[in-house]
Short mmCIF file of C-alpha atoms and ligand atoms in Angstrom, two decimals:
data_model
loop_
_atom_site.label_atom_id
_atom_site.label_comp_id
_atom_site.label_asym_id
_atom_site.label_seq_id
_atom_site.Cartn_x
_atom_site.Cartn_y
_atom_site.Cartn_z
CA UNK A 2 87.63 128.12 76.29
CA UNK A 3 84.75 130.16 76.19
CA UNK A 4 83.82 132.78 74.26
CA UNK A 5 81.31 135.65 76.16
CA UNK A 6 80.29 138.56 73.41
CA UNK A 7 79.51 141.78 74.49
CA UNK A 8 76.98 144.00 72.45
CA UNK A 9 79.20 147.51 72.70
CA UNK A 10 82.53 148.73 73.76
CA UNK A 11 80.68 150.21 77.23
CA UNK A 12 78.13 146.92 77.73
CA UNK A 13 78.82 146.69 81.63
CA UNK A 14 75.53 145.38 82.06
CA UNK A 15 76.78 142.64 79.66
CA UNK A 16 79.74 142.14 81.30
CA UNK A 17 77.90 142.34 84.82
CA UNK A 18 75.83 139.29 84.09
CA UNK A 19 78.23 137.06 82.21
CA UNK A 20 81.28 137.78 85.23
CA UNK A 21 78.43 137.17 87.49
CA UNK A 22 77.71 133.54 85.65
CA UNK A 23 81.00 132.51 85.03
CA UNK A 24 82.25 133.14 88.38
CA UNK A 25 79.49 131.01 89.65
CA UNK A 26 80.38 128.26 87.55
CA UNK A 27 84.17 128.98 88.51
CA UNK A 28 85.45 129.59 85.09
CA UNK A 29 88.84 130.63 85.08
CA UNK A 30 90.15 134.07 83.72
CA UNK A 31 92.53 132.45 81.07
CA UNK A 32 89.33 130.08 80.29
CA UNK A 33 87.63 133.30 79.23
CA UNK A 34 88.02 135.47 75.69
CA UNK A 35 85.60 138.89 76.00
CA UNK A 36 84.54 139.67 72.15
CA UNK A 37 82.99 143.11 71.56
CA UNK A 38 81.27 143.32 68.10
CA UNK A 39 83.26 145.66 65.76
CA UNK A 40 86.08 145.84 68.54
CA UNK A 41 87.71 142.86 69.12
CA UNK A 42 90.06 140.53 66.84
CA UNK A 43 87.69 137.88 66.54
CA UNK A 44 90.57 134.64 66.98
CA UNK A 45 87.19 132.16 67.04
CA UNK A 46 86.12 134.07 63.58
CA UNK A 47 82.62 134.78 64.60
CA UNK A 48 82.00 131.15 65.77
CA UNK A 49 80.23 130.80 69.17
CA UNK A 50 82.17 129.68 71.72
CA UNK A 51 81.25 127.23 74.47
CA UNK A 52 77.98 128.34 76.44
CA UNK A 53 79.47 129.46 79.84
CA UNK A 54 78.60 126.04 82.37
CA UNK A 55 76.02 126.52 84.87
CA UNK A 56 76.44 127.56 88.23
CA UNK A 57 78.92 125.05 91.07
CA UNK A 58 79.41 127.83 93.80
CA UNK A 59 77.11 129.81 95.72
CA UNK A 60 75.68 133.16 94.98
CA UNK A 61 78.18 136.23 96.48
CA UNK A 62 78.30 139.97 96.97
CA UNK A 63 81.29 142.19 95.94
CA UNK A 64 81.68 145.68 97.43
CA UNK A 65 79.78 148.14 96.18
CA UNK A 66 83.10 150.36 95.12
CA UNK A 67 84.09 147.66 92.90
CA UNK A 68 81.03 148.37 90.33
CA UNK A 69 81.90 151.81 90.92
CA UNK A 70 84.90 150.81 89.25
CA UNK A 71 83.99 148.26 86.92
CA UNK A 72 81.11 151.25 85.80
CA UNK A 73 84.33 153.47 84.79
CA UNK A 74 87.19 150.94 83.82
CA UNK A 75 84.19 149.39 81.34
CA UNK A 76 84.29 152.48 79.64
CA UNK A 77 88.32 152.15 78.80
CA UNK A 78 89.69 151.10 75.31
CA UNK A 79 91.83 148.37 76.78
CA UNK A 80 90.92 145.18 75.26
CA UNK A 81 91.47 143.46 78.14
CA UNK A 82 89.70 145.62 80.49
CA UNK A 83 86.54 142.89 80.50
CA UNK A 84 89.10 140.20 81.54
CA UNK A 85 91.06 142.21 84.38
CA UNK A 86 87.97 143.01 85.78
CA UNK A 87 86.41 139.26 86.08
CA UNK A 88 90.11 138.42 87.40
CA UNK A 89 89.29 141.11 90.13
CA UNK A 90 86.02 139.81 90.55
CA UNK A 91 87.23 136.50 91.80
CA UNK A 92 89.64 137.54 93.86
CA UNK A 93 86.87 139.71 95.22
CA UNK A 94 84.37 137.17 95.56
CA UNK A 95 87.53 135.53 98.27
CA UNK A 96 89.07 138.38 99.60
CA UNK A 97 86.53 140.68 99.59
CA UNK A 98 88.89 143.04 101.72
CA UNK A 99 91.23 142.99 98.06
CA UNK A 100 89.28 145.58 97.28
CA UNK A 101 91.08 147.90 99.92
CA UNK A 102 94.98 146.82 99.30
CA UNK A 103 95.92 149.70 97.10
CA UNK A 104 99.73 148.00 97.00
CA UNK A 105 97.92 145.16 94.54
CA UNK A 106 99.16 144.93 90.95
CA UNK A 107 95.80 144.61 89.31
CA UNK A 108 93.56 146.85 91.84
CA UNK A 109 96.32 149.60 91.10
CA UNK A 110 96.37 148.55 87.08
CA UNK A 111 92.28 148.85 87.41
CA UNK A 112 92.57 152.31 89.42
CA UNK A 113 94.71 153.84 86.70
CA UNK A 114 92.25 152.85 84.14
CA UNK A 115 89.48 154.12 85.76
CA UNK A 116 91.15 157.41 86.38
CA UNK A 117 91.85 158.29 82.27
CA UNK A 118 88.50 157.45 81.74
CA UNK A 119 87.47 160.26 83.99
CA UNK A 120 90.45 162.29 83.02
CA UNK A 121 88.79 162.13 79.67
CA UNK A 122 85.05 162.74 80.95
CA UNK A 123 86.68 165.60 82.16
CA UNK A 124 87.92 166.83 79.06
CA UNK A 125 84.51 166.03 77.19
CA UNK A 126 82.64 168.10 79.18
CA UNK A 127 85.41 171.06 79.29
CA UNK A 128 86.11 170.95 75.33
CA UNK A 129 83.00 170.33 73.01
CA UNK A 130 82.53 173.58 71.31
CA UNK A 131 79.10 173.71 69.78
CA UNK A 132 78.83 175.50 66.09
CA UNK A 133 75.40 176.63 65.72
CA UNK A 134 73.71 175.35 62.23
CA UNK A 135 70.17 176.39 61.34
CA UNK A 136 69.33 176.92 65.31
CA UNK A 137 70.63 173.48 66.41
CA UNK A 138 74.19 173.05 68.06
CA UNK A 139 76.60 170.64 66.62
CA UNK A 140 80.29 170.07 68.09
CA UNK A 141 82.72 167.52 66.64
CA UNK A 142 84.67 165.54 69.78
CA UNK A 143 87.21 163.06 69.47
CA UNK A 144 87.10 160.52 73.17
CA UNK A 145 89.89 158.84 73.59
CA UNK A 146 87.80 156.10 75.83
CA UNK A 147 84.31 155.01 74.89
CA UNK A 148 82.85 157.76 76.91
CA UNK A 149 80.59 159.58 75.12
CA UNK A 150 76.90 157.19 75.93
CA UNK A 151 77.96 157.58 80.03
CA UNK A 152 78.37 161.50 79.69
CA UNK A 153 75.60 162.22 77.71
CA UNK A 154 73.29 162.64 80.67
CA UNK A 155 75.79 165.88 81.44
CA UNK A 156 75.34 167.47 79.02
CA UNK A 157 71.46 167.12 78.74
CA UNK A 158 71.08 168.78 82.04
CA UNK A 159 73.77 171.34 80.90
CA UNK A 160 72.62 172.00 77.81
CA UNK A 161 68.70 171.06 78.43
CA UNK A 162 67.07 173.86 76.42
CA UNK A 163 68.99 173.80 73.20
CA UNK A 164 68.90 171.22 70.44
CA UNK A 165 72.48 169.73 69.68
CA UNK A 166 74.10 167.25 68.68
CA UNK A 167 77.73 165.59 69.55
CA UNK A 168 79.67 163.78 66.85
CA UNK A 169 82.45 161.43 67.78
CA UNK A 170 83.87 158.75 65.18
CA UNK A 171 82.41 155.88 67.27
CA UNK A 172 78.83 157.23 68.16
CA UNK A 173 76.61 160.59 68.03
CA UNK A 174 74.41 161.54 70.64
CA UNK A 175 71.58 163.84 69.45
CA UNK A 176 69.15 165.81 72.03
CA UNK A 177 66.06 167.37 70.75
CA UNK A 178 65.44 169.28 73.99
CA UNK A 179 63.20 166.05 75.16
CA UNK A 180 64.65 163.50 74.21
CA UNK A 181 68.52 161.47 73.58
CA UNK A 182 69.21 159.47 70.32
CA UNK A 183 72.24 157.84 69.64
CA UNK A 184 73.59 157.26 65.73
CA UNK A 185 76.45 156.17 63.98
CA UNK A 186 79.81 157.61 64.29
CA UNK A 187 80.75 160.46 62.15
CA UNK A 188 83.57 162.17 60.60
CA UNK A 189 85.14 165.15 61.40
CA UNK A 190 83.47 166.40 57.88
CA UNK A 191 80.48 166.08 59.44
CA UNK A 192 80.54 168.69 61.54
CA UNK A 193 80.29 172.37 60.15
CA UNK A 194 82.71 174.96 60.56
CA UNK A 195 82.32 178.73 61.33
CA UNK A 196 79.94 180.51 63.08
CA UNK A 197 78.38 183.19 65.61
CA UNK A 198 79.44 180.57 68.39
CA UNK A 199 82.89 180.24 67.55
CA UNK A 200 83.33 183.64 67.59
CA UNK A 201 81.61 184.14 70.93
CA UNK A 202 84.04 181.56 72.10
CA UNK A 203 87.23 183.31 70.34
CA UNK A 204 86.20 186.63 72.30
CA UNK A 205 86.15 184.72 75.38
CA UNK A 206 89.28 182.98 74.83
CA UNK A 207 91.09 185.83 73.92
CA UNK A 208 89.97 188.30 76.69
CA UNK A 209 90.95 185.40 79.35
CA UNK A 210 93.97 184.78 78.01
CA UNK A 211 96.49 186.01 80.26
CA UNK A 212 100.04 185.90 78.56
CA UNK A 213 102.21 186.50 81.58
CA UNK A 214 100.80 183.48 82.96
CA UNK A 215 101.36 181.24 80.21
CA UNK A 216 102.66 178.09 80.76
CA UNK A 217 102.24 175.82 77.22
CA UNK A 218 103.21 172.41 79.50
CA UNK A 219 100.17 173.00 81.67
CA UNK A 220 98.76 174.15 78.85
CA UNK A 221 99.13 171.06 76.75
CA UNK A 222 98.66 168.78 79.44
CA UNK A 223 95.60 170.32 79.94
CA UNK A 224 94.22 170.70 77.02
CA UNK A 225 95.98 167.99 74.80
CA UNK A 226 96.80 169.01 71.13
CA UNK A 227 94.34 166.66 70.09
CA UNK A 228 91.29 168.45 70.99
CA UNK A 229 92.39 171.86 69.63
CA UNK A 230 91.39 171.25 66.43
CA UNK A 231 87.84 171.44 67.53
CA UNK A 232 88.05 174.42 69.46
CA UNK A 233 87.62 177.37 67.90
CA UNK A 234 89.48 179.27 70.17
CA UNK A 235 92.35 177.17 70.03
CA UNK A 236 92.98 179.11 66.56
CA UNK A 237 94.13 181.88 68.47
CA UNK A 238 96.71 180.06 70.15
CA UNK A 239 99.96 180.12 68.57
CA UNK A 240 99.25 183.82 67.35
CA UNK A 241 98.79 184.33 71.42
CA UNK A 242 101.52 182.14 72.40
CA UNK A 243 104.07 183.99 70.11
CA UNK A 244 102.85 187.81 71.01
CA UNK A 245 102.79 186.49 74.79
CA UNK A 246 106.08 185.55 74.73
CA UNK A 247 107.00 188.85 73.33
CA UNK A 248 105.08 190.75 75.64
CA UNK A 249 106.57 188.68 78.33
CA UNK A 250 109.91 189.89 77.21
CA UNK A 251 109.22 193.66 77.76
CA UNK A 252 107.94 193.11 80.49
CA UNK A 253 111.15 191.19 82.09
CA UNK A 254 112.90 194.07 80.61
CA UNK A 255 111.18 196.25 82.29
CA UNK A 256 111.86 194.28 85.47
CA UNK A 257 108.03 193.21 86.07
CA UNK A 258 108.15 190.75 88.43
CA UNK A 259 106.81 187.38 86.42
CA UNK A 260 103.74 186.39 88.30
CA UNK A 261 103.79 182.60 89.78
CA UNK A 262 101.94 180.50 87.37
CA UNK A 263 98.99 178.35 88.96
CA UNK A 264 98.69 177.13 85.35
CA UNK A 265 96.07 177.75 82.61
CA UNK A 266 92.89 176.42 84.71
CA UNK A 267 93.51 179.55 87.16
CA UNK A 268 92.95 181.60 84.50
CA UNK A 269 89.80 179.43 83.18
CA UNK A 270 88.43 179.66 86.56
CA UNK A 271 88.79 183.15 87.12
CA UNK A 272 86.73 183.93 84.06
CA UNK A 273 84.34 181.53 85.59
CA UNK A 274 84.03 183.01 88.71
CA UNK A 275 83.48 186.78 86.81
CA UNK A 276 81.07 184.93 84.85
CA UNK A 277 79.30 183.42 87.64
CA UNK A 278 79.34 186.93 89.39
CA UNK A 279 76.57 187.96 86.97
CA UNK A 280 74.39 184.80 87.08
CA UNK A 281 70.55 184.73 86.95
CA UNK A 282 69.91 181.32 86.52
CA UNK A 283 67.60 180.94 90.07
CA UNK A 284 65.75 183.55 92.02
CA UNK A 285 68.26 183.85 94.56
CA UNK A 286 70.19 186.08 92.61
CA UNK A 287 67.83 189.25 93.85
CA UNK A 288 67.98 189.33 97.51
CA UNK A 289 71.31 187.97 98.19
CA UNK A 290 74.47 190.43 98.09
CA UNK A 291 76.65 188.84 95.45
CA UNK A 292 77.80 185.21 94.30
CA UNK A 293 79.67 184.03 96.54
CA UNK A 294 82.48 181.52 94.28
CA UNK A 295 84.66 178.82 95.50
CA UNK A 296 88.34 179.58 96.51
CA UNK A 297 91.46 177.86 96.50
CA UNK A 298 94.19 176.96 94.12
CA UNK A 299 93.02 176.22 90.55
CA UNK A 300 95.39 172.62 90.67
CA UNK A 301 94.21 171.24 94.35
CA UNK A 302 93.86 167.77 94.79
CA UNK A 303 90.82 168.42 97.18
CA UNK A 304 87.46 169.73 97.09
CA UNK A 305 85.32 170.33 99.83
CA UNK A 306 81.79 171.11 99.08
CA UNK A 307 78.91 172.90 101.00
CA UNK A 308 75.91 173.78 101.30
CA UNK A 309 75.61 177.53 100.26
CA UNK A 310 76.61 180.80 101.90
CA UNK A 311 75.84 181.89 105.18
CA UNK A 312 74.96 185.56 106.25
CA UNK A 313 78.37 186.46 106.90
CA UNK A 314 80.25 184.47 103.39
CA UNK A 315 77.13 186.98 101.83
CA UNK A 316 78.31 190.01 102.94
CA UNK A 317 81.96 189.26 102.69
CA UNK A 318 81.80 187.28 99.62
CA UNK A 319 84.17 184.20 100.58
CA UNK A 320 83.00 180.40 101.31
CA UNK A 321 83.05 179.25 104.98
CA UNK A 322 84.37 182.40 107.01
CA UNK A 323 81.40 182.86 109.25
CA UNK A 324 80.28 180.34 112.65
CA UNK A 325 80.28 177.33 110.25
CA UNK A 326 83.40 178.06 108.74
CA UNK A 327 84.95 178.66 112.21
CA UNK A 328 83.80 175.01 112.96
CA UNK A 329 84.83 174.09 109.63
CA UNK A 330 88.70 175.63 110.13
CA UNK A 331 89.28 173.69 113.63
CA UNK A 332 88.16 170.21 112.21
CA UNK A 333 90.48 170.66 109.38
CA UNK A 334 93.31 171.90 111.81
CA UNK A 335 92.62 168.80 114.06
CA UNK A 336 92.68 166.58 110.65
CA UNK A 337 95.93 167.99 109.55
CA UNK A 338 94.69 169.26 106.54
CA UNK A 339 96.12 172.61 105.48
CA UNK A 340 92.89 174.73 104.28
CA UNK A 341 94.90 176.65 101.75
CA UNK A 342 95.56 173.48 99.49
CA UNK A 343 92.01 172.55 99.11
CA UNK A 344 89.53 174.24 97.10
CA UNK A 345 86.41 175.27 98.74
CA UNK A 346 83.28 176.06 97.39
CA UNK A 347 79.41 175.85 98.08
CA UNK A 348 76.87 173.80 95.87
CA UNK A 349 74.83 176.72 95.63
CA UNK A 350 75.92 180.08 95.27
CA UNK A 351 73.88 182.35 96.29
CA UNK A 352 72.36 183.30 100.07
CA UNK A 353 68.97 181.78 100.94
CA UNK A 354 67.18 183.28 103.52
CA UNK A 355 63.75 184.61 105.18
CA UNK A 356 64.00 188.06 106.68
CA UNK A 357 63.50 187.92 110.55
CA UNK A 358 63.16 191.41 112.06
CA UNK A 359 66.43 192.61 111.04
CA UNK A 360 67.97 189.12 110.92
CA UNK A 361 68.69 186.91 107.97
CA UNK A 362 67.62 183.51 108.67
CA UNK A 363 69.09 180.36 106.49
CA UNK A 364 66.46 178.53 104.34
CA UNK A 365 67.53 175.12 102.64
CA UNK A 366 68.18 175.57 99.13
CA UNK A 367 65.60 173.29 97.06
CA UNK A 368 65.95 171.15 94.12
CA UNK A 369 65.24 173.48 91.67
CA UNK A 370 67.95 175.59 93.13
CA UNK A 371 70.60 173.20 93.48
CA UNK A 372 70.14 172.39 90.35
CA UNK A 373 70.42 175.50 88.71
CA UNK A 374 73.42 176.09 90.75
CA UNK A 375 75.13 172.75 89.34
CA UNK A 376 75.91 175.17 86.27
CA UNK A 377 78.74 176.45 88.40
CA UNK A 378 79.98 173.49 90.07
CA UNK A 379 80.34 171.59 86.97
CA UNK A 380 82.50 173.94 85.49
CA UNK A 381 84.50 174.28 88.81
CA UNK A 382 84.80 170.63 88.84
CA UNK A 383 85.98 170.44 84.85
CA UNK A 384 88.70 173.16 85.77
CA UNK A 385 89.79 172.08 89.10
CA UNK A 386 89.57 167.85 88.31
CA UNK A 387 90.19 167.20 92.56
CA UNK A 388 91.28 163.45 92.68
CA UNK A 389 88.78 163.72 95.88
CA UNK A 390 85.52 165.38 96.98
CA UNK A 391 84.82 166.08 100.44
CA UNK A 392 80.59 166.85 100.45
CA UNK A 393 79.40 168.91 103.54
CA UNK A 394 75.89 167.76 104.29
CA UNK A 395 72.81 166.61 101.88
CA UNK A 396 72.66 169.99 99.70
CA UNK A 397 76.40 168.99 98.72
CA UNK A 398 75.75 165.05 98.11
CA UNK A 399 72.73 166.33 96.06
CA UNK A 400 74.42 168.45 94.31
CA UNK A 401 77.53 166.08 93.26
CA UNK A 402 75.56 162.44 93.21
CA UNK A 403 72.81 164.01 91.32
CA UNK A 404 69.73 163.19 93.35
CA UNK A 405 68.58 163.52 96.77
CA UNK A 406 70.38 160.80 99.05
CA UNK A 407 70.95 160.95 103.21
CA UNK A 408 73.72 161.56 104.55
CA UNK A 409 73.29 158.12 106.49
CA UNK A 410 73.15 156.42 103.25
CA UNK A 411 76.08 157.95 101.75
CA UNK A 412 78.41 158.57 104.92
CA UNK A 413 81.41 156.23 105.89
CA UNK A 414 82.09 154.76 102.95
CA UNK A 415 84.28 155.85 99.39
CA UNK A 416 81.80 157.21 96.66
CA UNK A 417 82.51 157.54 93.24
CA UNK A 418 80.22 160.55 91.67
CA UNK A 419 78.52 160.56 87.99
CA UNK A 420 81.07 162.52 86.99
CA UNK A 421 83.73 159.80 87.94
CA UNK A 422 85.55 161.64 90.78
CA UNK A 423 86.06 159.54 94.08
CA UNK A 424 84.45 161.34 96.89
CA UNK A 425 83.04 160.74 100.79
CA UNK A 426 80.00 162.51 102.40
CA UNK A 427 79.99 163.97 106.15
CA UNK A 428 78.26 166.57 108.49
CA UNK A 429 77.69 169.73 107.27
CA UNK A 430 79.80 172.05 110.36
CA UNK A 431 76.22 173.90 110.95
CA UNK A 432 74.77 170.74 112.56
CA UNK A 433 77.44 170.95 115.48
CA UNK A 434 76.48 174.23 115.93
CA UNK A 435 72.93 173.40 116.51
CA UNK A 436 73.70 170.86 118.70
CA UNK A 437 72.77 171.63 122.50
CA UNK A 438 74.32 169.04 124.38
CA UNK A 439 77.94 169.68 124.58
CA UNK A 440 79.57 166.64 125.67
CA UNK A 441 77.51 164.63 121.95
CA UNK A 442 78.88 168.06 120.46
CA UNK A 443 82.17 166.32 120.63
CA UNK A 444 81.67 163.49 120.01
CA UNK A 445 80.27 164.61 116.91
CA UNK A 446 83.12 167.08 116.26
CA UNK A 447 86.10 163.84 116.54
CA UNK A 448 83.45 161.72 113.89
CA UNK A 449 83.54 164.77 111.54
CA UNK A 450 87.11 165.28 111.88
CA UNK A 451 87.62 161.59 111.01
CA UNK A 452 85.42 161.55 107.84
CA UNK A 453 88.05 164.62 106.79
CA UNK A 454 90.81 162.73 107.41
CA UNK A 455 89.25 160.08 105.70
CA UNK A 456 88.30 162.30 102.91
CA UNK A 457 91.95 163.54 101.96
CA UNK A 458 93.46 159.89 102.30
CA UNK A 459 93.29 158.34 98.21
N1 URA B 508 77.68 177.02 105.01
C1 URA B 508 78.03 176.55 103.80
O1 URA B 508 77.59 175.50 103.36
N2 URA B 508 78.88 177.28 103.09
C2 URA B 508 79.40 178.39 103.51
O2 URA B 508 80.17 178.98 102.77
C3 URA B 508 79.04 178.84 104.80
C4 URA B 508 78.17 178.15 105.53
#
């Protein structure tokens, strides 16, 4: 038996290079116990185990997708997440093509672990409420995965001017508007109560809170009980809940027809998209017309990203309705994919473009730009949690993977982004447009139609 101890509950470069030896040496799962200090049930009581063997089978290469998972699954508080993952490993290092058979007992067991740890990223980044103390930020946040080191980079670039600090019983993350400490877990004690913030975020609750649409199943699913207790908004709940179910009454009575609920996050995200309606954070704010938001339905399993408005989504204020969204509707028709289930949205929001006589003529959005612009998407993302991303072109995969990447690099294959959704690149529909020769036109049309068949297939 050997014993392989991990330095923290989210060590994947630990695990990374202790799977990597003991598969080499051809240890055996069973032959294998994963310790975590301050995690794990110590059975060898602190005594070393064996030191793994050295090395009987030749080096090998996994696909890429399964560090993509390991990266999330790591990040689980399953105990025995370290172990199914070197069982997948070997399997892997066999069948590489494992990796693809989604009817397999462990890949689906991994899957489903990997997608509550970015169920809860999710929630991190949608529920910390700060409470402002002495000019400095502090929210209390209870993970329910050991999440909190992998998502601080979010919330640096979100939050990148103010100084704050996020306390979690396992760890605390502390940004001093340069640079990220960690410290000790805290208690909920720990965190101060009341403040101008809280009641910024009570006004905002309250004035988005929609009672005819209330549905407390989404509501809870959404936003489990557990995190209420550090929202401050969440005070105003059952007060809300119990006058919107009155209000709700009269209104039956007075034969209102109840609207269709598309849950809580529709309302979320229409106060987003009002919100977003007023933004300043780039220049492109002053000549463009308006923001132009994503649409689609708050709940859909798909997102398709852009690039930014065109001329035409300017002046009418919708995403994809001009020549590229033309292209854009026939590729989805020819992939079967039924535009009105997938939300659609830019990764910029605003129109970018030089002034040609009295045309408007499209101008890449830069870096700073895009990532000004990921203020929005974020938050779309957070509401909307797609189980897949489809990404239109480099502006959208540099948006969503957080750097600038080709398409070439990124196309053809299954993606998982930083903020753990699973996601594929393609074309953006412009380039067919540009394209002279008709006949590679096509041919370029079927590809992009593939990658959005692709793209919708889990
Ligand atoms: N191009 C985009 O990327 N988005 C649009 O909405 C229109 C054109």
């Amino acid at each position: 038996m050997y014993r392989v101890p991990l330095s923290r509950p989210d060590d994947i470069e630990g695990w990374r290079a202790s799977a990597r030896a003991a598969a080499l040496a051809a240890v055996a799962p069973d032959d294998i116990v994963w310790t975590v200090e301050g995690e794990t049930d110590d059975l060898f009581g602190g005594v070393a185990g064996d030191p793994l063997p050295g090395a009987v089978t030749p080096p090998f290469s996994v696909p890429r997708r399964f560090l993509d998972l390991a990266e999330s699954v790591v990040l689980h508080r399953d105990p025995q997440r370290f172990g199914l993952l070197y069982a997948m490993l070997l399997r892997l290092r066999d069948h590489p093509e494992a990796i693809d058979d989604e009817a397999d007992p462990l890949r689906r067991r991994l899957d489903l672990l990997a997608k509550e740890v970015r169920r809860d990223i999710h929630k991190m980044r949608a529920f910390v409420r700060f409470r402002e103390v002495d000019g400095a930020y502090v929210a209390w946040f209870e993970p329910a995965h050991h999440i909190v080191r992998a998502n601080a980079g979010f919330f640096v670039r979100r939050f990148a001017t103010m100084r704050w600090s996020i306390l979690t019983p396992d760890l605390s993350i502390h940004w001093d508007g340069e640079a990220l400490r960690e410290g000790l877990g805290a208690t909920r004690a720990d965190a101060p109560e009341g403040d101008p913030v809280e009641d910024l975020w009570k006004g905002y609750y309250a004035s988005i809170f929609n009672p005819a649409r209330l549905k407390t199943g989404t509501m809870l699913k959404e936003m489990p009980r557990r995190y209420w207790a550090n929202m401050p908004e969440t005070a105003l709940i059952p007060e809300l809940i119990a006058g919107a179910r009155a209000r709700e009454t009269r209104m039956v009575d007075r034969i209102v027809p109840r609207e269709v609920d598309a849950g809580n996050m529709a309302k979320s995200l229409e106060a987003l998209r009002e919100e977003a309606r007023h933004c300043t954070r780039c220049g492109l704010y002053k000549c463009a017309t308006q923001t132009v938001f994503g649409e689609g339905p708050a709940n859909a399993d798909i997102m398709v990203v852009g690039e930014q408005p065109g001329d035409q989504e300017d002046l009418a204020g919708r995403p994809f309705i001009g020549p590229a969204g033309q292209v854009f509707d026939r590729a989805m028709a020819a992939a079967g994919i039924d535009r009105s289930r997938v939300y659609v949205t830019n990764a910029v929001k605003h129109f970018k473009f030089e002034p040609r006589g009295k045309r408007r003529i499209h101008s890449k959005p830069n870096a700073g730009e895009i990532s000004a612009c990921r203020w929005w998407i974020d938050q779309e993302r957070a509401l909307v949690t797609p189980k897949r991303t489809i990404m239109l072109g480099t502006t959208a995969i540099h948006s969503l993977m957080g750097k600038s990447l080709t398409l070439s690099s990124q196309r053809g294959r299954e993606l998982i982004l930083p903020d753990g959704g699973a996601a594929r690149a393609t074309i953006h529909p412009s380039f067919l447009l540009r394209m002279p020769d008709k006949s590679r036109a096509e041919e370029e049309f079927a590809m992009f139609v593939a990658d959005l068949k692709a793209g919708v297939e889990s």
